[in-house]
Coordinates of C-alpha atoms in Angstrom, one line a residue:
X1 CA 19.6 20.9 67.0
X2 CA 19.0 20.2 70.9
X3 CA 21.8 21.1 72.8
X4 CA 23.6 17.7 74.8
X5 CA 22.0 17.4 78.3
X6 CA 24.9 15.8 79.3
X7 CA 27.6 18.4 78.3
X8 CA 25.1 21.6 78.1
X9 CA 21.7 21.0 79.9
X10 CA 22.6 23.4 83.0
X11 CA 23.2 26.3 81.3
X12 CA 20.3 25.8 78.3
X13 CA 17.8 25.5 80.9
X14 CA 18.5 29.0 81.8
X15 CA 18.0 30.3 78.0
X16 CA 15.4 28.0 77.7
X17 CA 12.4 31.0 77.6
X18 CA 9.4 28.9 78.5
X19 CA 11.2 27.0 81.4
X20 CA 12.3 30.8 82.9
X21 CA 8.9 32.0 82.8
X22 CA 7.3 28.9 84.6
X23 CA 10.3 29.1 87.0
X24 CA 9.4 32.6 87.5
X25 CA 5.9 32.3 88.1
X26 CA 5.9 29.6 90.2
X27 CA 8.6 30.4 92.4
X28 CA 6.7 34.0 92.7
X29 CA 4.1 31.9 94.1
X30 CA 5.7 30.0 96.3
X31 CA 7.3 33.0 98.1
X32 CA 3.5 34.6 98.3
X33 CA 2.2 31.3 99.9
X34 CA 5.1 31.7 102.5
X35 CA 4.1 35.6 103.4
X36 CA 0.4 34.2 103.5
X37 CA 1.4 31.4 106.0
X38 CA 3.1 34.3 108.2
X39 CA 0.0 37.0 107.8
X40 CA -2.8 35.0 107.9
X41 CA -2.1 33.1 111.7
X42 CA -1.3 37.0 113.3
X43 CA -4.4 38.5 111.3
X44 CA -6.5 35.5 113.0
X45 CA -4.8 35.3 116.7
X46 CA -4.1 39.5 116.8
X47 CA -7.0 41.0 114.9
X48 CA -10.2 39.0 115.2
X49 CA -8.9 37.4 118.5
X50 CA -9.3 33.4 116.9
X51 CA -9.1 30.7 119.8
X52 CA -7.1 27.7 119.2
X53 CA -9.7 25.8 118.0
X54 CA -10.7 28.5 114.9
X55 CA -6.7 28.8 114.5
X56 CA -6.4 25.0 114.2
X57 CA -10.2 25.2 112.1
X58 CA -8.7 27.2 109.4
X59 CA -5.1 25.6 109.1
X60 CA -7.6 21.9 108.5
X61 CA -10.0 24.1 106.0
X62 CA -6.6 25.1 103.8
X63 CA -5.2 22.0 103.9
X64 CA -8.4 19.7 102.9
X65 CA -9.0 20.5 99.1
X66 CA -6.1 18.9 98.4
X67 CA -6.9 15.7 100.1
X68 CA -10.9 15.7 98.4
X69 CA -10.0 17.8 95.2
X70 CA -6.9 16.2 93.9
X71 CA -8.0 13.5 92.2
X72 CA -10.6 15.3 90.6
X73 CA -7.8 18.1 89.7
X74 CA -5.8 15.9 87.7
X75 CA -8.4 14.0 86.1
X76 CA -9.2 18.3 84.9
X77 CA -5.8 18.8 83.7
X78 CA -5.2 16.1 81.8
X79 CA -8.4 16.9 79.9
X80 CA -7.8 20.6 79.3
X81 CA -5.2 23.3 78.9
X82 CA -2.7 23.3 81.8
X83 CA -1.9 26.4 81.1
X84 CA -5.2 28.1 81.2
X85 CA -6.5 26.2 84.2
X86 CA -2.5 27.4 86.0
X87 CA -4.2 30.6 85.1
X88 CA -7.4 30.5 86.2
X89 CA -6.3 29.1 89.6
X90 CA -4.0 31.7 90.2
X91 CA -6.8 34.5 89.6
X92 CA -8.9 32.7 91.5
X93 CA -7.0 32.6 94.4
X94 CA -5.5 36.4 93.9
X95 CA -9.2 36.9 93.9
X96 CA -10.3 35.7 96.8
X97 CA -7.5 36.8 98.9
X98 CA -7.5 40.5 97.7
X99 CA -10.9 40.7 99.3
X100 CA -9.2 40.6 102.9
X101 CA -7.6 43.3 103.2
X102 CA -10.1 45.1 101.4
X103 CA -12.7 43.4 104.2
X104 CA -10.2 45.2 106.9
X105 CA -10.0 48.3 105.8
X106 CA -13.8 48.7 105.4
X107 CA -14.2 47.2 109.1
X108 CA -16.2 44.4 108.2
X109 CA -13.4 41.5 108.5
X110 CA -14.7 38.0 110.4
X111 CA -12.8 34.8 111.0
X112 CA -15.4 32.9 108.7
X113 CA -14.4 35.2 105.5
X114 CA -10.9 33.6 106.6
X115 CA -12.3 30.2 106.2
X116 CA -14.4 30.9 103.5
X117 CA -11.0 32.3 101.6
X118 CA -8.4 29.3 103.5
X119 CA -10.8 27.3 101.4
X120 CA -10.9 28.6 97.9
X121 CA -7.9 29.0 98.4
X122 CA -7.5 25.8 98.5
X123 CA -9.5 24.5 96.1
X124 CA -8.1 26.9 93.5
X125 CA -4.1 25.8 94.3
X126 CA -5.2 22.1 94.1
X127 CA -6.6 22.8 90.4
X128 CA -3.3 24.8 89.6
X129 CA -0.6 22.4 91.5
X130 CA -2.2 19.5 89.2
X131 CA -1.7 21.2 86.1
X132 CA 1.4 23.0 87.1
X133 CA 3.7 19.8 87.6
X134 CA 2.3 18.1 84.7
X135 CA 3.2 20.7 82.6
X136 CA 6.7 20.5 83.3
X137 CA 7.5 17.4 80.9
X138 CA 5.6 19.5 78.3
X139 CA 7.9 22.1 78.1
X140 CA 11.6 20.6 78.5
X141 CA 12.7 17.4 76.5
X142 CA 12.9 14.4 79.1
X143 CA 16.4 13.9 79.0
X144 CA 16.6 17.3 81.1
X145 CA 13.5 16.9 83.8
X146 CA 15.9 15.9 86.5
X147 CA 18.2 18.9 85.9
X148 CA 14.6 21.0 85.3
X149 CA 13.1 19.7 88.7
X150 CA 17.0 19.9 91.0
X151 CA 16.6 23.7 89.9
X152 CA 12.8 24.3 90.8
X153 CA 13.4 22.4 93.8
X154 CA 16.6 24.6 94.9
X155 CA 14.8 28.3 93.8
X156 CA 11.7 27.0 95.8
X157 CA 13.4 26.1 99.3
X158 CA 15.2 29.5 98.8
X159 CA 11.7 31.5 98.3
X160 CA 10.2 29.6 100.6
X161 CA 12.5 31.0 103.2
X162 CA 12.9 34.3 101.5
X163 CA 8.7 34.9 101.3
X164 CA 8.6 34.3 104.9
X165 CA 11.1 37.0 105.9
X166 CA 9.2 39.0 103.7
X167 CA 6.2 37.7 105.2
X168 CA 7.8 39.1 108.5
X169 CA 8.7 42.7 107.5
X170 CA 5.3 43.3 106.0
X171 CA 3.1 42.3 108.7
X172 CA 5.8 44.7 111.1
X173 CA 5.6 47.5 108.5
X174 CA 1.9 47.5 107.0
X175 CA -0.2 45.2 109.2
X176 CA -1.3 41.6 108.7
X177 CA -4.5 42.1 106.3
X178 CA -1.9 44.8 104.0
X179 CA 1.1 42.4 104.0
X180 CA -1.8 39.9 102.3
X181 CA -1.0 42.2 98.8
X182 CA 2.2 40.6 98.3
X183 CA 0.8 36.9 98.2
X184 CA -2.0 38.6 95.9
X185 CA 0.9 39.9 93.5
X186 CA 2.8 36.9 93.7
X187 CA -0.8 35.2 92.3
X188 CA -0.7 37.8 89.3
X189 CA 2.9 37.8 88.5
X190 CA 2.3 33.5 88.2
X191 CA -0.5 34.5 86.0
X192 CA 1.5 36.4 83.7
X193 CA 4.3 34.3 83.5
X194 CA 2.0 31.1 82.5
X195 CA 0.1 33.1 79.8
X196 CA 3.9 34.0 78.2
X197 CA 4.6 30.5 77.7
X198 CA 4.2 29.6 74.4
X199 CA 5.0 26.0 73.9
X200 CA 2.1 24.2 72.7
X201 CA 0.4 21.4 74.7
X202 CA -0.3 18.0 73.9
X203 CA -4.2 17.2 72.4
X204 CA -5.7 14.1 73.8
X205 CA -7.3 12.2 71.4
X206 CA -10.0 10.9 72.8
X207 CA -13.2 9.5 70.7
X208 CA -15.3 10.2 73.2
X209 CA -15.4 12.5 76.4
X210 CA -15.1 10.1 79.5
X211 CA -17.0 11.1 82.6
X212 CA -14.8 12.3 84.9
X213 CA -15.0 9.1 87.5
X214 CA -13.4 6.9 84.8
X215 CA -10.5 9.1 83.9
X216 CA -10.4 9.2 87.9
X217 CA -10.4 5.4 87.5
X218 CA -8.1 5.2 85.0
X219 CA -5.3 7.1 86.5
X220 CA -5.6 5.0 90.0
X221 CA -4.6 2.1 87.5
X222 CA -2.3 3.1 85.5
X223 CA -0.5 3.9 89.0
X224 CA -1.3 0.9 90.2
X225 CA 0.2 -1.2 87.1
X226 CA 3.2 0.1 86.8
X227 CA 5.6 -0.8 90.1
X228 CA 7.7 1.9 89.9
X229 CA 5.1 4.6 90.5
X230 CA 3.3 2.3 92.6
X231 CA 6.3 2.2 95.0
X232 CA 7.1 6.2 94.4
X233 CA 3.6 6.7 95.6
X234 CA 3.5 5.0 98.8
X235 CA 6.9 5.9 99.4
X236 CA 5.7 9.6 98.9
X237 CA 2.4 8.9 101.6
X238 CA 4.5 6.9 104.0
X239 CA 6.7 9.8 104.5
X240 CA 4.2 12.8 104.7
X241 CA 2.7 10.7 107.3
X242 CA 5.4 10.3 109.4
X243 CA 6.5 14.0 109.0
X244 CA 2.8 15.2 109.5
X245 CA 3.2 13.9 113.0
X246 CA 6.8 14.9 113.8
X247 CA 6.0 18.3 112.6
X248 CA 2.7 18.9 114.6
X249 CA 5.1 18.6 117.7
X250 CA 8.3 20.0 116.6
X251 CA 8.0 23.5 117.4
X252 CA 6.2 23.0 120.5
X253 CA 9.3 20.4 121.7
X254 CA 11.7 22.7 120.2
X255 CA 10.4 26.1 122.1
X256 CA 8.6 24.7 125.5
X257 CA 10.8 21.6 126.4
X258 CA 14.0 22.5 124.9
X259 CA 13.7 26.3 125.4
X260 CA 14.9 27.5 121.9
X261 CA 14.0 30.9 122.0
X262 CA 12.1 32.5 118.7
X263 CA 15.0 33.7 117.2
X264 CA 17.7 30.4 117.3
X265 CA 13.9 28.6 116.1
X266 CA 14.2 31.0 112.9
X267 CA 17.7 30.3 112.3
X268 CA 17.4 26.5 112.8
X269 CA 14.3 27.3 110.1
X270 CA 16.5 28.8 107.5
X271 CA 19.5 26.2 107.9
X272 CA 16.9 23.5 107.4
X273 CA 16.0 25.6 104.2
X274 CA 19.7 25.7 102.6
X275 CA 19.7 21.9 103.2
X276 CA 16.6 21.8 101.3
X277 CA 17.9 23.8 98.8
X278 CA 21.4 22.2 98.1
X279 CA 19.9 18.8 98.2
X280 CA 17.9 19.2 95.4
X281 CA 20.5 21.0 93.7
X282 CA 23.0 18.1 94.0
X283 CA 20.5 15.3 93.1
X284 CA 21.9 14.9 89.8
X285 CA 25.2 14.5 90.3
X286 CA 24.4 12.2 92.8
X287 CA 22.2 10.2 91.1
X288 CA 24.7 10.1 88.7
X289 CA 27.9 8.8 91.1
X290 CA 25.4 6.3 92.8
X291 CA 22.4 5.2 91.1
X292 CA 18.6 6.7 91.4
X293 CA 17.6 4.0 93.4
X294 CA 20.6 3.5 95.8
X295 CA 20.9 7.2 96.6
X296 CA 16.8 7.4 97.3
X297 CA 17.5 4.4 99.7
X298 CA 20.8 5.9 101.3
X299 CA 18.6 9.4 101.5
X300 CA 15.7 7.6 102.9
X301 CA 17.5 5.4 105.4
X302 CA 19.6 8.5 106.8
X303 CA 16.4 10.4 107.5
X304 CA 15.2 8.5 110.3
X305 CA 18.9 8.8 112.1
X306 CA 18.5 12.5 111.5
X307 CA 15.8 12.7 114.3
X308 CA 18.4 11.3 116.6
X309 CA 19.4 14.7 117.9
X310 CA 16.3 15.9 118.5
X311 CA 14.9 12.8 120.8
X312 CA 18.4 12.8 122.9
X313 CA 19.0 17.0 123.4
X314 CA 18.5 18.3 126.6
X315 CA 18.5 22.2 126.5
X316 CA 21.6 24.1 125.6
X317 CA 24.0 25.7 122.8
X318 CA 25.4 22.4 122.0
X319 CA 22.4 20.5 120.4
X320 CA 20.4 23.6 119.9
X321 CA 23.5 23.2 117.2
X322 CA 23.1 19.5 117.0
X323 CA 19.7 20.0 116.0
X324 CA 20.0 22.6 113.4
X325 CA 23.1 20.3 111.2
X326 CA 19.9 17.6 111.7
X327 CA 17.6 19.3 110.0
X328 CA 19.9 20.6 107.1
X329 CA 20.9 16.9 106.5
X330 CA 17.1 16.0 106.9
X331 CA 16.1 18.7 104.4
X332 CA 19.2 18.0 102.3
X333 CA 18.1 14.4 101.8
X334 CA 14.1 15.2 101.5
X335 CA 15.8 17.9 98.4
X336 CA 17.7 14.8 96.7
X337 CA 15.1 12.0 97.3
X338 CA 12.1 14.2 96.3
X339 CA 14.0 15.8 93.4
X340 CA 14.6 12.1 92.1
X341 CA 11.8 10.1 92.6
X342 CA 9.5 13.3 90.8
X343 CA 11.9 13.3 87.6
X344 CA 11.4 9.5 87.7
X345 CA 7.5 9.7 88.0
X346 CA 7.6 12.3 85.1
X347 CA 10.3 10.4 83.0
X348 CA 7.9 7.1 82.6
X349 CA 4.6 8.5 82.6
X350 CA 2.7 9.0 79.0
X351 CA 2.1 12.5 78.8
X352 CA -1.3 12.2 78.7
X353 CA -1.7 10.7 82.5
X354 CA 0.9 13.2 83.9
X355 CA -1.6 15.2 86.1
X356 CA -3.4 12.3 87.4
X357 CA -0.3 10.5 88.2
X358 CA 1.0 13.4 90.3
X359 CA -2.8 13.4 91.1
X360 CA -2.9 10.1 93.0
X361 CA 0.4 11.1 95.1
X362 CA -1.0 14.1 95.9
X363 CA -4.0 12.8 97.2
X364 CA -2.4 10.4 99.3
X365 CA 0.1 12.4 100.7
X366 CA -2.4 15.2 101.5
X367 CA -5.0 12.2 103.2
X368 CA -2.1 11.6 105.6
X369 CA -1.2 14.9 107.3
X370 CA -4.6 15.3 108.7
X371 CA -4.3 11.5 109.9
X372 CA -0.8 12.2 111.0
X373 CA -1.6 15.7 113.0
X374 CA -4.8 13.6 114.6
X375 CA -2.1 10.7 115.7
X376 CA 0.6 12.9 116.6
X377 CA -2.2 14.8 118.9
X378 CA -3.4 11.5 120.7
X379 CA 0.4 10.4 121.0
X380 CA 1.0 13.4 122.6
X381 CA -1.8 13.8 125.1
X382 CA -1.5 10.0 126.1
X383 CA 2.4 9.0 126.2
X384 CA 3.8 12.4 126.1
X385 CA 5.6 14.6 123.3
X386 CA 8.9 12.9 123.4
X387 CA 7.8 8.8 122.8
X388 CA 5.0 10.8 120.1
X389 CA 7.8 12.0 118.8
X390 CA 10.1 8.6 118.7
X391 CA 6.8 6.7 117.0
X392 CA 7.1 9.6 114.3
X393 CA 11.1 8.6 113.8
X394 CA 9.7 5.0 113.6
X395 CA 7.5 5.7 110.8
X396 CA 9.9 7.0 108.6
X397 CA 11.3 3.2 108.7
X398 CA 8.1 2.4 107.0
X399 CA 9.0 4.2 103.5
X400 CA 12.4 3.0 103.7
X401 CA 11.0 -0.7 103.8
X402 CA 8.8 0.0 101.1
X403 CA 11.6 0.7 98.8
X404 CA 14.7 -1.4 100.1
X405 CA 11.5 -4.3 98.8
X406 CA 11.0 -3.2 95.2
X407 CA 13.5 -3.7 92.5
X408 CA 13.7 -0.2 92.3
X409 CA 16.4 0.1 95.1
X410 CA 19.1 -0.9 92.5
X411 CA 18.3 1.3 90.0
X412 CA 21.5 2.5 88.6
X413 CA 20.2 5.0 85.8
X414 CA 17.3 7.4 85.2
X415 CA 14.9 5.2 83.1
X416 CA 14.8 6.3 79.3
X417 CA 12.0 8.5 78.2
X418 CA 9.6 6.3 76.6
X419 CA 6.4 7.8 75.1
X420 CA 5.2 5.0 72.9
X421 CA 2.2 4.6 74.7
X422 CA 1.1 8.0 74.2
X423 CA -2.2 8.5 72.5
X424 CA -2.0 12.3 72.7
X425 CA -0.6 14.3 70.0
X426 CA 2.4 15.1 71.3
X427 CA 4.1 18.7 71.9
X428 CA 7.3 19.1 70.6
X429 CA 9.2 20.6 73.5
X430 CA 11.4 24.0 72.3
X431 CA 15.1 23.1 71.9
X432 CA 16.5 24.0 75.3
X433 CA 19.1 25.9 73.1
X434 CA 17.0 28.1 70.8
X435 CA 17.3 31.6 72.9
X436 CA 20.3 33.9 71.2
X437 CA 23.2 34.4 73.6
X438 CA 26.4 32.8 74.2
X439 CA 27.5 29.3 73.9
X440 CA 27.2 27.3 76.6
X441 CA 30.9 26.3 77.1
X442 CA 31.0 30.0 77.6
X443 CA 27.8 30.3 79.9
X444 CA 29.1 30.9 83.5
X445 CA 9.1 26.2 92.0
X446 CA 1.2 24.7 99.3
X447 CA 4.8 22.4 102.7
X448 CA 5.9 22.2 105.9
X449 CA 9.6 22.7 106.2
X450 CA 10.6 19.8 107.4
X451 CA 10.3 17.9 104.5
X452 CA 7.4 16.9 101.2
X453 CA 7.1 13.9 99.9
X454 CA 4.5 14.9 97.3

């Protein structure tokens, strides 16, 4: 019998062997991006002496698959095995990244092997993101996807943080191009995780194999049909928008005009990461004391005010402190939003059109951090960082709009799983209670950090 999500669902998760292993996995990978994102800017700047231009050239060439690919991605995983395309991305991308360091110690190491691997790299986590958050549903009854996505979302903020420490000590300790090996294990250890799981997936049933535009096609509309993910989504685009162009000016407001030095930047970093991290913990419960929809408003609406601090500090102890309790809050409210409105997305969707739901947010979101890095840079150059910065605060009005107009802002519960309109043969997720141990009444997972809304 499944254990009681109400009473039991926290501590089953944990004994729930498929859900540990994905956890595992992806959080691994997580923390390897992190060290990645640390390495690969010093290999570029210190070793193969990049310009700005190159620097800025391979940050666009990583982040582009997922703007061009993800639609394609999801239309992928929906058709095949999730698992075994999580799998092949992660091999892929282990692949292509081992051959850097290898590249430096022969001597041989250029700046376009960087690009060449940014973009594989790319490509490769696009293909494995898709499949990766579809899967989730597949493996946990519905009833327990918000308590399933509050933990990923806590462990990832955590090894976010935690891989770029790590990040830090291995580029001090071996070099750049070496430190790249612990990004390449973190690929492997995903690997092996995903090929322990052992829930069986769901088999479409399809008559006939559709060409891949018109699955493409068919999971625009069923986003567009159904109000509630249509909101989610542009909620989700309106936000990574806006934070696309406050975070291509942050750190240079934070360290040139206000003076932060490196290390209180790295602390305000990691306190932004906790508020991440207990945000998306607490989502739950909140939802639970105040509705889905009015705590996604509340979160939403307190976001913009969040930026407040950093618009009015001059330099100085005082809001260098100001700024940091900012962030936490912002973080802390991108946790409990994002948490929620994912659960949401994968409570209602069949399970059949999970990746190309996810697919069609991604895309979006993706599409507007380049659009948002390109405004934030004209902003800047024209009216200066600070009023680029105040149009950024203004955008984030934009998503809260969207919402405070849908019917969704007075959602008082987490819609009911309903998978009537499934024409897959359905998995059977494992009973979240089916690993031996004690009873649970006795029983003690490619962002910026300022906030995702994908």
């Amino acid at each position: 019998m499944t254990a009681s999500p109400d009473t039991t669902g926290a501590a089953s998760l944990w004994r729930h062997r498929d859900f540990r292993r994905y956890l595992t996995g992806q959080t691994a990978s997580v923390a390897g991006s992190s060290v990645s994102s640390m390495a690969l800017p010093v290999l570029a700047v210190i070793e193969l002496d990049a310009t700005a231009d190159q620097v800025a050239l391979l940050a666009f060439l990583g982040q582009l698959p997922p703007a061009l690919l993800a639609l394609h991605a999801g239309a992928l995983a929906d058709r095949h095995s999730k698992r075994q395309l999580m799998i092949t991305g992660d091999l892929v991308s282990a692949a292509a990244l081992a051959t850097v360091p290898l590249a430096a110690a022969l001597g041989v190491l250029t700046l376009t092997q960087l690009m060449v691997v940014a973009a594989v790299q790319g490509a490769a986590g696009v293909l494995h993101d898709a499949a990766a958050i579809s899967l989730l549903p597949q493996l946990v009854e519905k009833s327990l996807i918000q308590r399933s996505n509050s933990r990923i979302g806590s462990l990832f903020a955590i090894a976010a943080t935690g891989g770029s420490n790590l990040g830090a000590a291995l580029t001090a300790l071996l070099g750049p191009a070496r430190a790249l090996l612990g990004d390449v294990m973190s690929y492997l250890l995903s690997a092996w995780c995903t090929a322990r799981i052992q829930t069986r997936e769901a088999s479409p049933a399809r008559v006939e194999k559709l060409r891949l535009r018109t699955e493409i096609i068919e999971g625009l509309r069923y986003v567009h049909a159904d109000h509630r993910l249509s909101v989610l989504t542009w909620v989700n685009a309106t936000t990574s928008l806006a934070l696309a162009l406050l975070n291509t000016l942050w750190a240079l407001y934070l360290l040139r005009v206000l003076g932060m030095s490196a290390t209180v930047f790295g602390v305000a970093l990691g306190v932004g990461a906790l508020g991440a991290a207990v945000g998306a913990f607490a989502a739950p419960a909140l939802a639970r004391t105040y509705g889905p929809g009015p705590m996604m408003l509340g979160a939403l609406t307190l976001t913009p005010l969040t930026q407040l601090p950093l618009l009015l500090a001059s330099p100085g102890i005082g809001w260098q402190i100001a700024i940091g309790a900012a962030l936490f809050v912002q973080l802390a409210c991108a946790g409990a939003a994002g948490t929620t409105q994912r659960s949401i997305r994968q409570i209602i969707t069949e399970y059949r059109m999970q990746a190309r739901m996810q697919a069609v947010s991604t895309c979006l979101t993706s599409g507007g951090r380049p659009l948002g890095a390109l405004l934030a840079g004209g902003l800047g150059s024209w009216a200066g960082v600070r009023p680029a910065l105040v149009v950024g605060a203004c955008l984030l009005l934009v998503p809260v709009m969207v919402l405070a107009l849908s019917p969704l802002r007075a959602l008082r519960d987490m819609p009911e799983p309903d998978d009537q309109g499934d024409t897959a043969e359905q998995p059977r997720p494992a009973p979240v209670a089916n690993v031996p141990g004690p009873s649970p009444a006795a029983a003690p997972r490619h962002a910026s950090l300022k906030g995702d809304a994908s």
